[in-house]
PDB file of C-alpha atoms in Angstrom:
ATOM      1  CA  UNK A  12       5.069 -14.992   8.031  1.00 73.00           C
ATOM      2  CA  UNK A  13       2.072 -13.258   7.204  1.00 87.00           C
ATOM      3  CA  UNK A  14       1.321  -9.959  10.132  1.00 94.00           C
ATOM      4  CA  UNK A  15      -1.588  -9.090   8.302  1.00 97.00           C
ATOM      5  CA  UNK A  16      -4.222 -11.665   6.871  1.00 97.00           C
ATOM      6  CA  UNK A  17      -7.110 -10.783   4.974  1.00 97.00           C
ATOM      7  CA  UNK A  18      -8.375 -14.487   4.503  1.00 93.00           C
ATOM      8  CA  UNK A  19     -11.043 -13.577   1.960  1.00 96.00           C
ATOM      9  CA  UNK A  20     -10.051 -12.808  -1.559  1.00 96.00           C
ATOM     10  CA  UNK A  21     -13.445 -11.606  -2.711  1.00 97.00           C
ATOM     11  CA  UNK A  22     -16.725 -10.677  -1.682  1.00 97.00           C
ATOM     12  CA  UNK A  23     -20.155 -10.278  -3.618  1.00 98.00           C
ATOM     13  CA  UNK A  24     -22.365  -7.465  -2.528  1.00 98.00           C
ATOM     14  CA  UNK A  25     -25.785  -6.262  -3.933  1.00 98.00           C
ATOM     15  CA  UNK A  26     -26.119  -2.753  -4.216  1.00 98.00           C
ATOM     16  CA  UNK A  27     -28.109  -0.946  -1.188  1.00 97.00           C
ATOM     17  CA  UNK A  28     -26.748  -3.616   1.250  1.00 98.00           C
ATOM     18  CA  UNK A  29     -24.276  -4.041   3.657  1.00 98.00           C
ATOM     19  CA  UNK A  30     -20.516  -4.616   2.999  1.00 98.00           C
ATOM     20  CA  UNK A  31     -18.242  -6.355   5.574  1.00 98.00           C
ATOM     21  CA  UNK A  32     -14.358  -6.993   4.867  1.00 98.00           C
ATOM     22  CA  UNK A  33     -12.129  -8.636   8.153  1.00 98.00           C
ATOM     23  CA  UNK A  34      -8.257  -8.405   8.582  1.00 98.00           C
ATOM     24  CA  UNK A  35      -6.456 -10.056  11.309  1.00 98.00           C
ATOM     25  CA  UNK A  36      -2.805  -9.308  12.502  1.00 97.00           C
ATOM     26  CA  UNK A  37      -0.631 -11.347  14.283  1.00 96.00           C
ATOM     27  CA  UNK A  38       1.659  -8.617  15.901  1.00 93.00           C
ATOM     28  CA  UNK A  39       0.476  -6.745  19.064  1.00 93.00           C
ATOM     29  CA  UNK A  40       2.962  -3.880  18.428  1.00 92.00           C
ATOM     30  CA  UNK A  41       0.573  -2.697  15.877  1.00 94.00           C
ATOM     31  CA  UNK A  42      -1.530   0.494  17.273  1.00 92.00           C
ATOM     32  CA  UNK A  43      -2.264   2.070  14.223  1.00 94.00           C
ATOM     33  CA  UNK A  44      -4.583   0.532  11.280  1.00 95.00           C
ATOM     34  CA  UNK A  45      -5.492   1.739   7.793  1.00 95.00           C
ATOM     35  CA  UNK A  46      -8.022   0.837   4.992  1.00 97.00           C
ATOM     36  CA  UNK A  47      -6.910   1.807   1.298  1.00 97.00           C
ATOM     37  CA  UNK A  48      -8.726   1.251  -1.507  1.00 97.00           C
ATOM     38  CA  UNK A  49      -7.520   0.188  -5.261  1.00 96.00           C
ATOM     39  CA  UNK A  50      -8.846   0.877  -8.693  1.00 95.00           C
ATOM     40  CA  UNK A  51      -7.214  -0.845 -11.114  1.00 92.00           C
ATOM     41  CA  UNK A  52      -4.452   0.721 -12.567  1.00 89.00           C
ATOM     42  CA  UNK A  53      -4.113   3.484 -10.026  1.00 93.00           C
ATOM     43  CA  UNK A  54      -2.699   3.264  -6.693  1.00 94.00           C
ATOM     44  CA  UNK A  55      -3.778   2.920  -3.621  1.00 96.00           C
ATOM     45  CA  UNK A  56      -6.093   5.818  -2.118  1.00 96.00           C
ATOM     46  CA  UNK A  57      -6.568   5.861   1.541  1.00 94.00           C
ATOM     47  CA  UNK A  58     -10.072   5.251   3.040  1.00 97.00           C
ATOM     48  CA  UNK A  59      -9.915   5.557   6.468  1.00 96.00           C
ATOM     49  CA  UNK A  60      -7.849   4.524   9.624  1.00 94.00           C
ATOM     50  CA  UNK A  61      -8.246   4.076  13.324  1.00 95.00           C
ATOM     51  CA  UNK A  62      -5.644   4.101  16.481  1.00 93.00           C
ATOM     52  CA  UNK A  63      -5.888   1.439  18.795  1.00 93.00           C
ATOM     53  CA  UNK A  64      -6.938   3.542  21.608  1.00 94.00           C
ATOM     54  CA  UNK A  65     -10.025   3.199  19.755  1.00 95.00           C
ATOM     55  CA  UNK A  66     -12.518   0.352  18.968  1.00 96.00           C
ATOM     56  CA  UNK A  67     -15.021   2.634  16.181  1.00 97.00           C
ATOM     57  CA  UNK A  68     -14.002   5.356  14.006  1.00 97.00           C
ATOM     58  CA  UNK A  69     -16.626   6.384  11.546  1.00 98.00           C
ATOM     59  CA  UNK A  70     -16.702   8.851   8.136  1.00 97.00           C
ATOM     60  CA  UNK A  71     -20.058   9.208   5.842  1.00 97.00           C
ATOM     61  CA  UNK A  72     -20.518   5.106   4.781  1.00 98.00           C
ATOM     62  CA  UNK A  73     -17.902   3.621   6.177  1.00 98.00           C
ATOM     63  CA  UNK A  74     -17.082   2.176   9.804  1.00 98.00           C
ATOM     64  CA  UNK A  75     -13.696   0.355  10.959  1.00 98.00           C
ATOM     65  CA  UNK A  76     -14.134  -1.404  13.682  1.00 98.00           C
ATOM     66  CA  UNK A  77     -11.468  -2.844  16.064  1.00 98.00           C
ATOM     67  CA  UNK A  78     -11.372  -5.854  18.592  1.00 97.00           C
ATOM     68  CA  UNK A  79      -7.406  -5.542  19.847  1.00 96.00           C
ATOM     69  CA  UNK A  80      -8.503  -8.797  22.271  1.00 96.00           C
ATOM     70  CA  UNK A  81      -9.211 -10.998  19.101  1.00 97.00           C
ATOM     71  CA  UNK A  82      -6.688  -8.644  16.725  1.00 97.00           C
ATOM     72  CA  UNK A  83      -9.257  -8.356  14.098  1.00 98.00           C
ATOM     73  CA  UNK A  84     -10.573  -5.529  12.650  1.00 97.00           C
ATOM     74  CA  UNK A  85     -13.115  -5.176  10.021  1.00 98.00           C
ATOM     75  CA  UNK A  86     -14.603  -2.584   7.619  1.00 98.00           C
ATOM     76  CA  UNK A  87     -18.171  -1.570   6.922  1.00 98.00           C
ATOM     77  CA  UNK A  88     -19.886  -0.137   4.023  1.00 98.00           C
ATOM     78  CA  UNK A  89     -23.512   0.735   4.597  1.00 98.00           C
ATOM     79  CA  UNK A  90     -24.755   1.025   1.952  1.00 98.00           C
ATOM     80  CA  UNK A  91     -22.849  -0.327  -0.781  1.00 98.00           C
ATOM     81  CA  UNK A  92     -22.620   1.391  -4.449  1.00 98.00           C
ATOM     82  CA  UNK A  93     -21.761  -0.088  -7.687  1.00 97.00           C
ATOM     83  CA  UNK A  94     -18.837   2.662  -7.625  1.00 96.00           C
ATOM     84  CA  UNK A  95     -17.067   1.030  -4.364  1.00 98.00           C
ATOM     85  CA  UNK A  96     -16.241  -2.077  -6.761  1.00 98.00           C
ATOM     86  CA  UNK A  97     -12.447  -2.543  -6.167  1.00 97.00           C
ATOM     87  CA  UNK A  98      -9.492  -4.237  -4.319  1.00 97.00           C
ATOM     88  CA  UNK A  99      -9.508  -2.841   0.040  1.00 98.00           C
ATOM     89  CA  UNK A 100      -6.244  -3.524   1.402  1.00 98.00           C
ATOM     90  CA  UNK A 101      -6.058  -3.705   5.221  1.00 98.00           C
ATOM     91  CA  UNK A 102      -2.690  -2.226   6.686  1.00 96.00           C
ATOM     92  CA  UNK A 103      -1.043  -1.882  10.247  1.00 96.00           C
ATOM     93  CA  UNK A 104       1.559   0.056  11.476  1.00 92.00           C
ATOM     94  CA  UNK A 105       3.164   0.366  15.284  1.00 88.00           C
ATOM     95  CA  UNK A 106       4.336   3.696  16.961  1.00 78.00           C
ATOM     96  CA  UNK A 107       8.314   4.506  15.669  1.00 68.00           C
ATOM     97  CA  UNK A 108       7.855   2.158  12.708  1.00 68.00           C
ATOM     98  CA  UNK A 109       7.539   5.824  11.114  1.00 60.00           C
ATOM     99  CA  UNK A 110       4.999   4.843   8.748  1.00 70.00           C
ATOM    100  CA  UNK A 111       6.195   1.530   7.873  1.00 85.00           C
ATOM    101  CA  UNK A 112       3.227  -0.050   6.464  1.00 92.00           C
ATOM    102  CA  UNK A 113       2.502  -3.711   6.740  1.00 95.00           C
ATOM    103  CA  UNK A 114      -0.266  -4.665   4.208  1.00 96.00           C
ATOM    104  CA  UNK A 115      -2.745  -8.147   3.457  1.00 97.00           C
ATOM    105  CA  UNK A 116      -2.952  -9.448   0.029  1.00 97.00           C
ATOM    106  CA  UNK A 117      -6.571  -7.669  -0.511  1.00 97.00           C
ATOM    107  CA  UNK A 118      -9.816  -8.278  -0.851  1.00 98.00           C
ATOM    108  CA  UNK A 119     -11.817  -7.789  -4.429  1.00 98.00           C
ATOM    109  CA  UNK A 120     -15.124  -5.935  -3.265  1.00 98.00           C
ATOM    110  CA  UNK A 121     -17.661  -6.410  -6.623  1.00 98.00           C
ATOM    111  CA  UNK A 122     -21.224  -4.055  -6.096  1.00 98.00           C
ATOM    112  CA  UNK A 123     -23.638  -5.497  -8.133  1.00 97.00           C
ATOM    113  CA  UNK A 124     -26.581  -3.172  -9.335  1.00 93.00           C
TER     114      UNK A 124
ATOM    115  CA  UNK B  27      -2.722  19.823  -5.230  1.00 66.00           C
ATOM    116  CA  UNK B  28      -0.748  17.449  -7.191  1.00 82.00           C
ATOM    117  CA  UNK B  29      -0.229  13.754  -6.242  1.00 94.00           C
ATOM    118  CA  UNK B  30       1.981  11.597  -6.338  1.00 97.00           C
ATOM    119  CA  UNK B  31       3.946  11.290 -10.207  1.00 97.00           C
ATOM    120  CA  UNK B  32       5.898   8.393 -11.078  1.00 98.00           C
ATOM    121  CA  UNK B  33       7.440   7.485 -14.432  1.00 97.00           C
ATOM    122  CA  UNK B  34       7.293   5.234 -16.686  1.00 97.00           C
ATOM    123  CA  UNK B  35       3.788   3.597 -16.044  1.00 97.00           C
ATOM    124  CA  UNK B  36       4.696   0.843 -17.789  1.00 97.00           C
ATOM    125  CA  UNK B  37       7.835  -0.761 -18.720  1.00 98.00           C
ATOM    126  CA  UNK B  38       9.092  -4.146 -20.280  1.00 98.00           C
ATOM    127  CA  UNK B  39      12.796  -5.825 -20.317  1.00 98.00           C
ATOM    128  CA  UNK B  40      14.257  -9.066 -20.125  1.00 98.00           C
ATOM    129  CA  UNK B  41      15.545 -10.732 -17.644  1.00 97.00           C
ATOM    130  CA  UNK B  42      19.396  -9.131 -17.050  1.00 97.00           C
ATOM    131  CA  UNK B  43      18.496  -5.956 -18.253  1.00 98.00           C
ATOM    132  CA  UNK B  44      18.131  -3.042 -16.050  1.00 98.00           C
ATOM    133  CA  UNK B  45      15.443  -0.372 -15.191  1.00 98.00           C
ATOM    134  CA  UNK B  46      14.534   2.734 -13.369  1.00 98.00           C
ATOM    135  CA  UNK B  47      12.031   4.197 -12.014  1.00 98.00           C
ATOM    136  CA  UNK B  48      11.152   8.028 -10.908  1.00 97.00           C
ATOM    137  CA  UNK B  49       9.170   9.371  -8.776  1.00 97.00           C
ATOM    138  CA  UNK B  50       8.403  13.014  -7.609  1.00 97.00           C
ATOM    139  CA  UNK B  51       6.727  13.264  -4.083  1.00 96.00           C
ATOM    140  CA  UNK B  52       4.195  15.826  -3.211  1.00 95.00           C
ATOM    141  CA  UNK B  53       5.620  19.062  -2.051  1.00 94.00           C
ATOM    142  CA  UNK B  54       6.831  19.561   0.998  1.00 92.00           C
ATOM    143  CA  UNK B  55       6.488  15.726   1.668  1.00 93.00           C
ATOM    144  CA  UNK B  56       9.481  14.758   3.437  1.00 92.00           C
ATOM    145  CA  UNK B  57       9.281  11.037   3.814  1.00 93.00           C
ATOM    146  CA  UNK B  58       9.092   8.701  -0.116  1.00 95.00           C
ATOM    147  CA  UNK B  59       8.776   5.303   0.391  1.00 96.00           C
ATOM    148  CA  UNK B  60       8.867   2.610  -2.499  1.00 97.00           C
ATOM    149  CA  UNK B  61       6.635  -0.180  -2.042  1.00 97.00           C
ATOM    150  CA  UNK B  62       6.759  -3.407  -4.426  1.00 98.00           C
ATOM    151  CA  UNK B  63       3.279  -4.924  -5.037  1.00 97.00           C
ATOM    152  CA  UNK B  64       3.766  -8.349  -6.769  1.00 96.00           C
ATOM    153  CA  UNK B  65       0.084  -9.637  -8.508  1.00 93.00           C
ATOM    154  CA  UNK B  66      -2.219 -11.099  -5.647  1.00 92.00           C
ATOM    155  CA  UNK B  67      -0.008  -9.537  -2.779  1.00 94.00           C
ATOM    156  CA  UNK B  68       0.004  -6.660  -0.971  1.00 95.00           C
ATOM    157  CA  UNK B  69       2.523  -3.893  -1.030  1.00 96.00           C
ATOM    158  CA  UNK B  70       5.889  -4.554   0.367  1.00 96.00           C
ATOM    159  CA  UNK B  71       7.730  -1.848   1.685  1.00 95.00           C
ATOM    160  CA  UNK B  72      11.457  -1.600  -0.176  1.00 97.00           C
ATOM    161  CA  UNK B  73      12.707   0.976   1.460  1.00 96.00           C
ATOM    162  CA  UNK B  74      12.150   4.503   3.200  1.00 94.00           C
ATOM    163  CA  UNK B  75      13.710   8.020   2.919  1.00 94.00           C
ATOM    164  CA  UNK B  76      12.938  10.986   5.536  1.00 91.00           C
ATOM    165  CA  UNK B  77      14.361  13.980   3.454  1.00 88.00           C
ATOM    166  CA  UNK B  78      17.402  12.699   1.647  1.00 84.00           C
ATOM    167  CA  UNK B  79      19.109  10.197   4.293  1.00 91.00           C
ATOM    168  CA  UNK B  80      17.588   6.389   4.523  1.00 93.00           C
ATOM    169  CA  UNK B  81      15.064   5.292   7.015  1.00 91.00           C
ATOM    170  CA  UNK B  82      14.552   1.704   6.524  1.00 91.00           C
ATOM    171  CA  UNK B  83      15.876  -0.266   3.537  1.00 94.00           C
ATOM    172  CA  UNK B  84      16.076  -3.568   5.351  1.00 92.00           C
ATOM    173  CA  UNK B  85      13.551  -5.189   2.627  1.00 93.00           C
ATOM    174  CA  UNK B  86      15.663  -3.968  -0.109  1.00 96.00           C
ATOM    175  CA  UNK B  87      17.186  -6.618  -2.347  1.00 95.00           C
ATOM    176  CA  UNK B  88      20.283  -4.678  -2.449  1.00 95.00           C
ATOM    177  CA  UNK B  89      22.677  -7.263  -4.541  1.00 96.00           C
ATOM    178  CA  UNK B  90      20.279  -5.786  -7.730  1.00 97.00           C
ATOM    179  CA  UNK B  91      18.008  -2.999  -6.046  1.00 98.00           C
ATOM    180  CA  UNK B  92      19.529   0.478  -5.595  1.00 98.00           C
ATOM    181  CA  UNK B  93      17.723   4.112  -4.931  1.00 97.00           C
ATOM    182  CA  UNK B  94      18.325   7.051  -4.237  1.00 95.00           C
ATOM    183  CA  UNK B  95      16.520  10.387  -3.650  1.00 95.00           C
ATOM    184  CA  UNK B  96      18.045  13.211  -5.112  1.00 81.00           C
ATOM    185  CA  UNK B  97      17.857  16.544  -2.521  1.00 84.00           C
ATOM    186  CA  UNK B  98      15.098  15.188  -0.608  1.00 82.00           C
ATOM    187  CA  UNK B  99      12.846  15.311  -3.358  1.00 91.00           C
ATOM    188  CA  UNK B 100      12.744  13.535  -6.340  1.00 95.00           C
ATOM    189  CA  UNK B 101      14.007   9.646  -6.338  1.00 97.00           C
ATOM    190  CA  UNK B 102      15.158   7.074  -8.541  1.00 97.00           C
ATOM    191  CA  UNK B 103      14.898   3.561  -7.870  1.00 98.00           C
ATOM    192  CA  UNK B 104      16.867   1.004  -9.947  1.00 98.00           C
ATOM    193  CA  UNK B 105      17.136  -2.981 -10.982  1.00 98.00           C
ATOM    194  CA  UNK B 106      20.125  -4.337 -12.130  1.00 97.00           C
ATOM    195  CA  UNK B 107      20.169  -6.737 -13.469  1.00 96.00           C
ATOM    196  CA  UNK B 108      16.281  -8.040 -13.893  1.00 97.00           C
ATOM    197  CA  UNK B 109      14.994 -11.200 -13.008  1.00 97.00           C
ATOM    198  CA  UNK B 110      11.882 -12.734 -13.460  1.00 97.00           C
ATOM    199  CA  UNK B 111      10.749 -12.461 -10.046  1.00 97.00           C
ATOM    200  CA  UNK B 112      10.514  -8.805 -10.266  1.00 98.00           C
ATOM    201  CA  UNK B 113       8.135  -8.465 -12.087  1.00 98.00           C
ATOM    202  CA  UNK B 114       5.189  -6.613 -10.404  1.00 97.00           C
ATOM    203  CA  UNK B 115       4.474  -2.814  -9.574  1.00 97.00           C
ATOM    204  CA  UNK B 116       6.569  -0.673  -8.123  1.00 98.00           C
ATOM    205  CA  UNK B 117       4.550   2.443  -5.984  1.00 98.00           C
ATOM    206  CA  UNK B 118       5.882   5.154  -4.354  1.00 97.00           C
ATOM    207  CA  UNK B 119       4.473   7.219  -1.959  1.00 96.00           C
ATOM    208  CA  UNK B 120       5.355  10.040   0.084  1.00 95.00           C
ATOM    209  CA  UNK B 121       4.080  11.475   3.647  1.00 92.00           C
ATOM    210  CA  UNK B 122       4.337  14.295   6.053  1.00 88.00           C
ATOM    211  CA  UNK B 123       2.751  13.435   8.657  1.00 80.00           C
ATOM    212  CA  UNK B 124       1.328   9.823   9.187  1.00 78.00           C
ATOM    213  CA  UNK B 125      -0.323   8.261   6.598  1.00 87.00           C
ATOM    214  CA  UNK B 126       1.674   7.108   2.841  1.00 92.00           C
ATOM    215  CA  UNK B 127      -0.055   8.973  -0.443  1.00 94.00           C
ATOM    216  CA  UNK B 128      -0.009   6.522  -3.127  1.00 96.00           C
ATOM    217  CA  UNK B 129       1.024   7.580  -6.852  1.00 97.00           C
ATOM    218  CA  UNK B 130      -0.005   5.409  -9.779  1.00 97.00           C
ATOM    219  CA  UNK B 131       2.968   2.939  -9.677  1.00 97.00           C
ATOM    220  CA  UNK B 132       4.648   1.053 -12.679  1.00 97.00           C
ATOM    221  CA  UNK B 133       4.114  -1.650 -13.944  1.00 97.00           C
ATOM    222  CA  UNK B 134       7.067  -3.890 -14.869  1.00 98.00           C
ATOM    223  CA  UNK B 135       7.293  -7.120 -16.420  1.00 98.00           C
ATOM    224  CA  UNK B 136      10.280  -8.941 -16.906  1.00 98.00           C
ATOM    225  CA  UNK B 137      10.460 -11.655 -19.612  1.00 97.00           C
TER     226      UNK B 137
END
């Protein structure tokens, strides 16, 4: 049983534009949520996060957004470089799960030039 | 300052054979976790260490999986014996507060 779904494997972006990659969760115990990002062969490098007593958090290019009605959440990359080619994971995590992280399976981000 | 190391980055056995891994947290880190990230998933968490007594190993395969984290620093993590289905890599990370730093991982494959 799947807590965190990131439904779309990949997604084709042309440099300059704008980048959009959803996760859903299933659990409403989750208050904390995290975007990594992975380069192959290396491990994955946080991004950025947001607590559910939020619905925005913003840093430089990238937004997180969070709808705890619909449990979605979503991450935006305006605009998108050839160097943010690579695999986001979504993760969740809920107050006393002492950074237990529940992860999706990923979605491969390619930035065309 | 220095990441996350692990060792080896890459490893092959067969299937019944045993391995393990190391990994050396950042310093002053006091919670290592060991995720398993099999190809097209996500990470799974295997289990959890706050200083040298376990959090949460309740994903731990523990009939073949066994770690241990030597004076609330450095930790070992080991398979024995292999099977096929373990194949994938094997992360740690380590925190202080919040949110897991990520080392390289290892990459086994079991044949």
């Amino acid at each position: 049983d799947q807590q965190v779904k990131q439904n779309s494997p990949s997604l084709s972006v042309q440099e300059g534009r704008i980048s959009i990659l959803n996760c859903d969760y299933t659990n409403s115990m989750f208050d904390y949520f995290l975007w990594y990002k992975k380069y192959p062969a290396e491990g994955p490098t946080f991004l950025i996060s947001i607590s559910s007593i939020k619905d925005k958090n913003e840093d430089g290019r990238f937004t997180v957004f969070l709808n705890k009605s619909a449990k979605h959440l979503s991450l935006h990359i305006v605009p998108s470089q050839p160097g943010d080619s690579a695999v986001y994971f979504c993760a969740a995590s809920e107050t006393g799960s002492q950074g237990n992280l529940i992860f999706g399976k990923g979605t491969k981000l390619s930035v065309k030039p | 300052e220095a990441g996350v190391a692990q060792s080896p980055r890459y490893k092959i056995i067969e299937k019944r054979q045993s391995v393990a891994f190391w990994c050396n947290p950042i310093s002053g880190h006091a919670t290592l976790y060991w995720y398993q990230q099999i190809l097209g998933q996500g990470p799974k968490l295997l289990i959890q260490f706050q200083n040298n007594g376990v959090v949460d190993d309740s994903q731990l395969p523990k009939d073949r999986f066994s770690a241990e984290r030597l004076k609330g620093v450095d930790s070992t993590l080991k398979i024995q014996p292999a099977k096929l289905e373990d194949s994938a890599v094997y992360l740690c990370a380590s925190s202080l507060y919040g949110r897991p730093y990520f080392g390289p991982g290892t990459r086994l494959t079991v044949t």
